[in-house]
Every structure is written in structure tokens, then in C-alpha cells.
């Protein structure tokens, strides 16, 4: 019989929330519990549309996980980083530059940031089909927790957001649900990610930027809020910090949803910078569920949407040469942090061309 004992985790103790007075983005808070009724979904669809056309980011609360479940998952998220020997990590290291897939470890100093400085953050990436691949020994007792967490993110959070987005575009509720089929070919995945403090010399060389301004390239990103302030989003007023809300998550859209909505919903540029003074010297642990459309979805505007018909669309390429989700994902992942970027026409912007489409990086 399977054991009924819940394995205990080492405790990850994060930094306390910053007391610094930062300029925070004023983000909408979406109460997902309202999505239980048709009336609630109609109300939330309006709120979501406003949030995504204003900042492109919003908070999600009442998502179905308790504070205790949240804390346990953060404890588990640190195990691949703190509980696995370096030699074993190497056996589970992926090669995203060759495969176009994030799976297993991305070691520190894998990506170039700026001025010869390489990154100081480590990932452990886990495909949504958690049991389809092997995992480090220390993580194996917690695979049931991880599997349940992945299913919760995909079926209980992502699908509700998909329904709200469809309603916001006056499309059938299940439009985006069908395009995120859990069992269809695709690579939605969970990432455990840990940033480590950098040297003062590295901070000076990179102007305190830990990850350059970028858009995500999947469809919908779910980032579980944690207390170390470092995430900033680009707004009309300039860069603004994102405030931590206990047991909330942040949701934003990526390139592929921008393609499907003809630019009505745009991927918001965001970056990671050095934390404020009272949080420096601490690590920053994150949990992120990156969702992607089914691999075979062609990234063209959904012109059956009455909203898009009314407002018009801005294509990033012609429909006949538009990439599929798989082609775009492979191109973006393979090139990230590896390709030589060219100076863009606008100040502080670097560019690369993938699948005939210009991709901008904001430094």
C-alpha cells in the first residue's frame, strides 16, 4: 500500500517584505472565486480586459490554494537548488539552446546579461506531465505535490483565466481552453527559479539589471508572489515595481496571445533588477507556471472575435508566414541569452529577428 505519511520538507525562509518606499504599479486584483457563476465571469471578463489593456499584468487571489499549501510548495521549490548535489544536477541539466525546450536544470551563468556578465540564477524546469521524465533523488518524494500543483495551475487557474479572456473578446468560453489542451502536444511547464546575490562589480557593469526587459513568449504566465522585490514592469510612466501580496499570484500574457489577439492584448515588458537595500544579500525563490498553446496552433489573429473586428488588428507578420506555437517557442528558447543582439533604432533597445519577426530586448 502507498504510504499515507506526508514527507516533510526543509523549511525555506524568505526575506521579509521590503520597507523601502518604492514606486509600485497599480495593478488590478482579480478575485477568481467569482468565476464560479456566469454573472461573476461576465464581471471578471470586463476587469481582466481593462487590466490587460492597461498594464498587461494583474493579481489573482482566491485561486484555490491555502497559505499553508503555498508555503509548502515554496519549500519544495528550493529542494532542487539546495538539496541536490552539484554532480547530480549536471546529470539533469537541459540544453535549451539546442532543444528549444526548458527541461531540467538551467545552471547559473548560462545566459549573457550585459557587458560580459552572465546570469546568477538557477532553474529547475518540470514538464506538465510530471511523471514522464526522471527527477533528482531528493525531489522524488515530493512529485505527488508537484503533480497536484501543476494540475491546479492548469485546470483550476489557467482554464478559468482562459474562459475570462474568451468572454473579454466575445468568443465562446471554451475557445482558449481548447487551445491549451493538457494532453495535446505542447510544453507548458513549471519552473522553480532561484536568484543569487551578485558582486558589486557585476551590479555596476549591468546597471543593477539581473534580467533584461523582455516579453514572455508563451501564452499566459502565472507567477506566484514572493516577498523579495525585484520584478519591474514597463508602464507609460516608466519602470514600476511589482508589490508582493501574500498568497496571490501574478498573471501576464506573452507573445503568442498577442499574436492571437492581433495586438489587442500585448505582452508587457518586464525585467528583474537588484532588490532594495533591506533585501540585498538574500536569495529570491520563484515558482512560475508557463503555459503555451498547443504546438500546432498557428499564431494568427482570431478574427471571429467581434471585438477584434471592431477595433482592428496589428499583425506582427502576414498570416501565410505566421509561425506555429512550436516554431515560435523553439526559436525564442534557442536564442534567448545566446544570440548576438543588434542595437535597435530606439535608445536602450536591442533586437534580433526570429522567424522573420523582430524581437526587442529592453536594456
Coordinates of C-alpha atoms in Angstrom, one line a residue:
X1 CA 0.0 0.0 0.0
X2 CA 1.2 3.5 -0.7
X3 CA 2.4 5.5 2.4
X4 CA -0.1 7.8 4.0
X5 CA 2.8 9.8 5.6
X6 CA 3.3 13.3 4.0
X7 CA 7.1 13.8 3.6
X8 CA 8.4 16.7 5.4
X9 CA 10.4 19.4 3.6
X10 CA 13.3 21.5 4.7
X11 CA 12.0 25.0 5.5
X12 CA 12.8 27.8 3.1
X13 CA 12.8 31.1 4.9
X14 CA 12.5 34.1 2.6
X15 CA 13.4 37.7 3.3
X16 CA 10.9 39.9 5.0
X17 CA 8.9 42.2 2.7
X18 CA 10.8 45.4 2.0
X19 CA 10.1 48.6 4.0
X20 CA 11.6 50.8 1.2
X21 CA 9.2 53.3 -0.4
X22 CA 9.1 52.1 -4.0
X23 CA 7.1 53.3 -6.9
X24 CA 4.7 50.4 -7.4
X25 CA 2.5 49.6 -10.4
X26 CA -1.2 50.0 -9.6
X27 CA -2.4 46.5 -10.7
X28 CA -5.9 45.1 -10.8
X29 CA -6.8 42.3 -8.4
X30 CA -8.9 39.6 -9.9
X31 CA -10.9 37.6 -7.4
X32 CA -11.1 34.2 -9.1
X33 CA -13.7 32.9 -6.7
X34 CA -16.2 35.0 -8.7
X35 CA -15.6 32.8 -11.7
X36 CA -17.9 30.2 -10.3
X37 CA -21.0 31.8 -11.8
X38 CA -21.9 33.2 -15.2
X39 CA -22.6 36.6 -13.7
X40 CA -19.2 36.6 -12.0
X41 CA -17.3 35.6 -15.1
X42 CA -19.0 38.4 -17.1
X43 CA -17.9 40.9 -14.4
X44 CA -14.4 39.5 -14.2
X45 CA -14.0 39.5 -18.1
X46 CA -14.5 43.3 -18.1
X47 CA -12.0 43.7 -15.2
X48 CA -9.5 41.4 -17.0
X49 CA -9.8 43.3 -20.3
X50 CA -9.2 46.6 -18.5
X51 CA -6.2 45.1 -16.7
X52 CA -4.6 43.6 -19.8
X53 CA -5.1 46.7 -22.0
X54 CA -3.7 49.0 -19.2
X55 CA -0.7 47.2 -17.6
X56 CA -0.8 43.7 -19.1
X57 CA -0.3 42.3 -15.5
X58 CA -2.8 41.6 -12.8
X59 CA -3.0 39.8 -9.4
X60 CA -5.1 36.7 -9.0
X61 CA -6.5 35.9 -5.5
X62 CA -8.8 33.2 -4.1
X63 CA -7.2 30.8 -6.6
X64 CA -7.8 27.6 -4.5
X65 CA -4.5 27.1 -2.7
X66 CA -4.3 28.0 1.0
X67 CA -1.4 29.9 2.6
X68 CA -0.1 26.6 4.1
X69 CA -0.2 24.9 0.7
X70 CA 1.6 27.9 -0.8
X71 CA 4.4 27.8 1.8
X72 CA 4.8 24.0 1.4
X73 CA 5.3 24.5 -2.4
X74 CA 7.9 27.2 -1.9
X75 CA 9.7 24.8 0.5
X76 CA 9.6 22.1 -2.2
X77 CA 10.7 24.7 -4.9
X78 CA 14.0 25.1 -3.0
X79 CA 14.9 21.4 -2.9
X80 CA 16.3 21.2 -6.5
X81 CA 18.6 24.1 -5.7
X82 CA 19.6 23.5 -2.1
X83 CA 19.0 19.7 -1.7
X84 CA 20.7 18.2 -4.8
X85 CA 24.5 17.7 -5.1
X86 CA 26.2 19.6 -8.0
X87 CA 27.2 16.3 -9.7
X88 CA 23.6 15.1 -9.7
X89 CA 22.4 18.4 -11.0
X90 CA 24.7 18.0 -14.0
X91 CA 23.0 14.7 -14.9
X92 CA 19.7 16.5 -15.1
X93 CA 20.8 19.7 -16.9
X94 CA 18.9 20.6 -20.0
X95 CA 20.3 22.2 -23.2
X96 CA 17.6 24.7 -24.2
X97 CA 19.9 26.3 -26.8
X98 CA 19.9 23.1 -28.8
X99 CA 16.4 21.6 -28.0
X100 CA 14.2 24.7 -27.8
X101 CA 12.7 23.2 -24.6
X102 CA 13.2 24.1 -21.0
X103 CA 13.5 20.8 -19.1
X104 CA 15.6 20.0 -16.0
X105 CA 18.3 22.4 -14.8
X106 CA 19.4 25.7 -16.3
X107 CA 22.7 26.3 -14.3
X108 CA 23.9 29.7 -13.2
X109 CA 26.0 31.7 -15.7
X110 CA 24.2 30.0 -18.7
X111 CA 23.0 33.3 -20.2
X112 CA 24.8 36.5 -21.1
X113 CA 23.2 39.5 -19.4
X114 CA 25.3 42.5 -20.4
X115 CA 28.9 43.8 -20.6
X116 CA 30.3 40.3 -20.3
X117 CA 28.4 39.5 -17.1
X118 CA 26.5 36.2 -17.0
X119 CA 23.4 35.4 -15.0
X120 CA 23.3 34.3 -11.4
X121 CA 20.0 32.4 -11.3
X122 CA 19.3 28.7 -11.4
X123 CA 16.2 27.0 -12.7
X124 CA 14.7 23.6 -12.4
X125 CA 12.0 23.1 -15.1
X126 CA 9.4 20.4 -15.0
X127 CA 7.1 19.5 -17.9
X128 CA 3.4 19.5 -17.0
X129 CA 3.5 15.7 -17.4
X130 CA 5.5 15.4 -14.2
X131 CA 6.0 11.7 -14.2
X132 CA 7.0 11.4 -17.9
X133 CA 10.7 12.1 -17.0
X134 CA 13.1 11.3 -14.2
X135 CA 13.9 13.8 -11.4
X136 CA 16.7 14.2 -8.9
X137 CA 16.5 11.8 -5.9
X138 CA 15.8 14.5 -3.3
X139 CA 12.8 15.7 -5.3
X140 CA 11.1 12.3 -5.9
X141 CA 9.2 12.0 -2.6
X142 CA 7.5 15.3 -3.5
X143 CA 6.4 14.5 -7.0
X144 CA 2.8 14.0 -5.9
X145 CA 2.8 17.6 -4.5
X146 CA 4.3 18.9 -7.7
X147 CA 1.9 17.0 -9.9
X148 CA -1.1 18.3 -8.0
X149 CA 0.3 21.8 -8.2
X150 CA 0.8 21.6 -11.9
X151 CA -2.8 20.3 -12.4
X152 CA -4.1 23.0 -10.1
X153 CA -2.3 25.7 -12.1
X154 CA -3.5 24.4 -15.4
X155 CA -7.1 23.2 -14.7
X156 CA -8.2 25.4 -11.8
X157 CA -6.4 28.7 -12.6
X158 CA -5.3 28.8 -16.2
X159 CA -8.6 27.4 -17.6
X160 CA -10.6 30.0 -15.6
X161 CA -8.4 32.8 -17.0
X162 CA -8.8 31.3 -20.5
X163 CA -12.6 31.5 -20.1
X164 CA -12.4 35.1 -19.0
X165 CA -10.2 36.1 -21.8
X166 CA -12.6 34.4 -24.3
X167 CA -15.5 36.3 -22.9
X168 CA -13.5 39.6 -23.0
X169 CA -13.2 39.1 -26.7
X170 CA -16.8 38.0 -27.1
X171 CA -15.7 34.5 -28.2
X172 CA -17.2 31.1 -27.0
X173 CA -16.0 30.5 -23.4
X174 CA -14.0 27.4 -24.3
X175 CA -12.0 28.9 -27.2
X176 CA -8.7 29.3 -25.3
X177 CA -9.3 26.2 -23.1
X178 CA -9.3 24.1 -26.3
X179 CA -6.1 25.8 -27.4
X180 CA -4.4 24.8 -24.1
X181 CA -5.3 21.1 -24.1
X182 CA -3.4 19.5 -21.3
X183 CA -2.9 16.3 -23.2
X184 CA -2.1 17.7 -26.7
X185 CA 1.5 18.1 -27.9
X186 CA 2.9 21.1 -26.2
X187 CA 5.3 22.2 -23.5
X188 CA 3.6 24.1 -20.7
X189 CA 5.8 23.7 -17.7
X190 CA 6.5 24.6 -14.1
X191 CA 9.7 26.4 -13.2
X192 CA 11.4 26.7 -9.8
X193 CA 13.8 29.6 -10.0
X194 CA 16.4 30.9 -7.6
X195 CA 18.3 34.2 -7.9
X196 CA 21.5 34.6 -6.0
X197 CA 23.1 37.9 -4.9
X198 CA 25.8 39.3 -7.3
X199 CA 29.1 41.0 -6.7
X200 CA 29.2 44.8 -6.6
X201 CA 31.3 44.8 -9.7
X202 CA 28.6 42.8 -11.6
X203 CA 25.9 45.2 -10.4
X204 CA 27.9 48.2 -11.8
X205 CA 28.6 46.5 -15.1
X206 CA 24.9 45.6 -15.7
X207 CA 23.5 48.8 -14.1
X208 CA 21.8 46.6 -11.5
X209 CA 19.8 44.6 -14.1
X210 CA 19.5 40.9 -13.3
X211 CA 17.4 40.0 -16.4
X212 CA 16.8 42.4 -19.3
X213 CA 13.4 43.8 -20.2
X214 CA 11.6 41.2 -22.3
X215 CA 8.2 39.8 -23.0
X216 CA 7.3 36.2 -22.3
X217 CA 6.8 34.1 -25.4
X218 CA 4.2 31.7 -24.3
X219 CA 0.5 32.5 -23.8
X220 CA -0.2 33.0 -20.2
X221 CA 2.3 33.2 -17.3
X222 CA 1.3 32.5 -13.7
X223 CA 3.9 33.8 -11.2
X224 CA 3.4 33.0 -7.5
X225 CA 4.0 36.1 -5.5
X226 CA 7.1 36.1 -3.2
X227 CA 8.4 38.9 -0.9
X228 CA 11.7 39.9 -2.5
X229 CA 11.1 43.0 -4.6
X230 CA 12.9 42.8 -7.9
X231 CA 10.3 42.5 -10.6
X232 CA 9.5 45.7 -12.6
X233 CA 7.2 46.3 -15.4
X234 CA 7.3 49.0 -18.1
X235 CA 4.4 51.4 -17.9
X236 CA 3.6 54.7 -19.6
X237 CA 5.2 56.4 -16.6
X238 CA 8.4 54.3 -16.8
X239 CA 9.6 51.3 -14.8
X240 CA 7.4 50.4 -11.8
X241 CA 8.0 47.8 -9.1
X242 CA 5.5 45.0 -8.5
X243 CA 4.4 44.7 -4.9
X244 CA 4.2 41.4 -3.1
X245 CA 0.7 40.2 -2.0
X246 CA 0.6 37.2 0.4
X247 CA -0.8 34.1 -1.3
X248 CA -1.5 35.8 -4.5
X249 CA -0.1 35.2 -8.0
X250 CA 0.6 37.5 -10.9
X251 CA -0.7 36.8 -14.3
X252 CA 0.5 38.2 -17.6
X253 CA 0.3 37.3 -21.2
X254 CA 3.1 36.5 -23.7
X255 CA 3.8 36.8 -27.4
X256 CA 1.6 34.0 -28.6
X257 CA -1.5 35.7 -27.0
X258 CA -0.5 39.0 -28.6
X259 CA -0.4 37.2 -32.0
X260 CA -3.9 35.6 -31.5
X261 CA -5.4 39.0 -30.4
X262 CA -3.8 41.0 -33.2
X263 CA -2.1 43.2 -30.6
X264 CA -5.3 43.9 -28.7
X265 CA -3.6 42.3 -25.7
X266 CA 0.1 43.0 -25.7
X267 CA 2.9 41.2 -23.9
X268 CA 4.1 43.6 -21.2
X269 CA 7.8 44.3 -21.0
X270 CA 9.2 43.3 -17.6
X271 CA 12.6 42.8 -16.1
X272 CA 14.3 41.8 -12.9
X273 CA 16.7 44.1 -11.0
X274 CA 18.7 44.2 -7.8
X275 CA 16.4 44.2 -4.8
X276 CA 16.1 47.2 -2.5
X277 CA 18.8 47.8 0.2
X278 CA 16.9 45.9 3.0
X279 CA 16.6 42.7 0.9
X280 CA 20.1 42.6 -0.6
X281 CA 22.1 39.5 0.4
X282 CA 19.0 37.3 0.3
X283 CA 18.2 34.7 -2.4
X284 CA 15.0 35.2 -4.3
X285 CA 12.9 32.0 -4.9
X286 CA 10.2 31.9 -7.5
X287 CA 7.5 29.5 -8.8
X288 CA 6.2 30.1 -12.3
X289 CA 3.8 28.2 -14.5
X290 CA 4.5 29.0 -18.1
X291 CA 1.6 28.0 -20.3
X292 CA 1.9 27.5 -24.1
X293 CA -0.7 27.0 -26.8
X294 CA -0.9 23.5 -28.4
X295 CA 2.1 23.1 -30.6
X296 CA 0.1 23.1 -33.8
X297 CA -1.7 26.4 -33.2
X298 CA -0.9 28.9 -35.9
X299 CA -0.2 32.3 -34.5
X300 CA -2.7 34.4 -36.4
X301 CA -5.4 36.8 -35.1
X302 CA -8.7 35.2 -34.1
X303 CA -10.8 37.3 -36.5
X304 CA -14.0 35.6 -35.5
X305 CA -13.9 37.8 -32.4
X306 CA -16.4 40.7 -32.7
X307 CA -14.1 42.8 -30.5
X308 CA -11.2 42.4 -32.9
X309 CA -13.5 43.1 -35.8
X310 CA -14.5 46.4 -34.2
X311 CA -11.1 47.6 -33.1
X312 CA -8.9 46.2 -35.8
X313 CA -5.7 44.2 -35.5
X314 CA -2.0 44.9 -35.9
X315 CA -0.2 41.8 -37.3
X316 CA 3.4 41.2 -36.5
X317 CA 3.7 39.2 -39.8
X318 CA 1.4 38.2 -42.6
X319 CA -0.9 35.2 -41.9
X320 CA 0.6 33.0 -44.6
X321 CA 4.1 33.1 -43.0
X322 CA 3.0 33.2 -39.3
X323 CA 4.7 30.6 -37.2
X324 CA 3.1 27.8 -35.2
X325 CA 3.4 27.8 -31.4
X326 CA 6.1 25.2 -31.6
X327 CA 8.1 27.1 -34.2
X328 CA 7.9 30.3 -32.2
X329 CA 8.7 28.6 -28.9
X330 CA 11.8 26.7 -30.3
X331 CA 13.1 29.9 -31.9
X332 CA 12.7 32.1 -28.8
X333 CA 14.1 29.5 -26.3
X334 CA 17.0 28.5 -28.5
X335 CA 18.1 32.1 -29.0
X336 CA 17.4 33.5 -25.5
X337 CA 20.6 34.7 -23.8
X338 CA 22.7 33.1 -26.6
X339 CA 22.2 35.1 -29.8
X340 CA 24.1 38.3 -30.6
X341 CA 21.7 41.2 -30.3
X342 CA 21.8 44.2 -32.6
X343 CA 21.4 47.8 -31.5
X344 CA 17.8 48.9 -32.2
X345 CA 16.5 52.1 -33.6
X346 CA 15.2 53.3 -30.2
X347 CA 17.5 54.2 -27.3
X348 CA 18.2 51.3 -24.9
X349 CA 16.7 48.6 -27.1
X350 CA 18.4 45.7 -28.7
X351 CA 16.9 43.5 -31.4
X352 CA 17.0 40.1 -33.0
X353 CA 15.0 38.6 -35.9
X354 CA 13.3 35.2 -35.4
X355 CA 11.1 33.6 -38.0
X356 CA 11.2 36.9 -39.8
X357 CA 9.8 38.7 -36.8
X358 CA 11.6 41.4 -34.9
X359 CA 12.0 40.7 -31.1
X360 CA 13.0 43.5 -28.9
X361 CA 15.1 43.4 -25.6
X362 CA 15.0 46.4 -23.3
X363 CA 18.2 47.1 -21.5

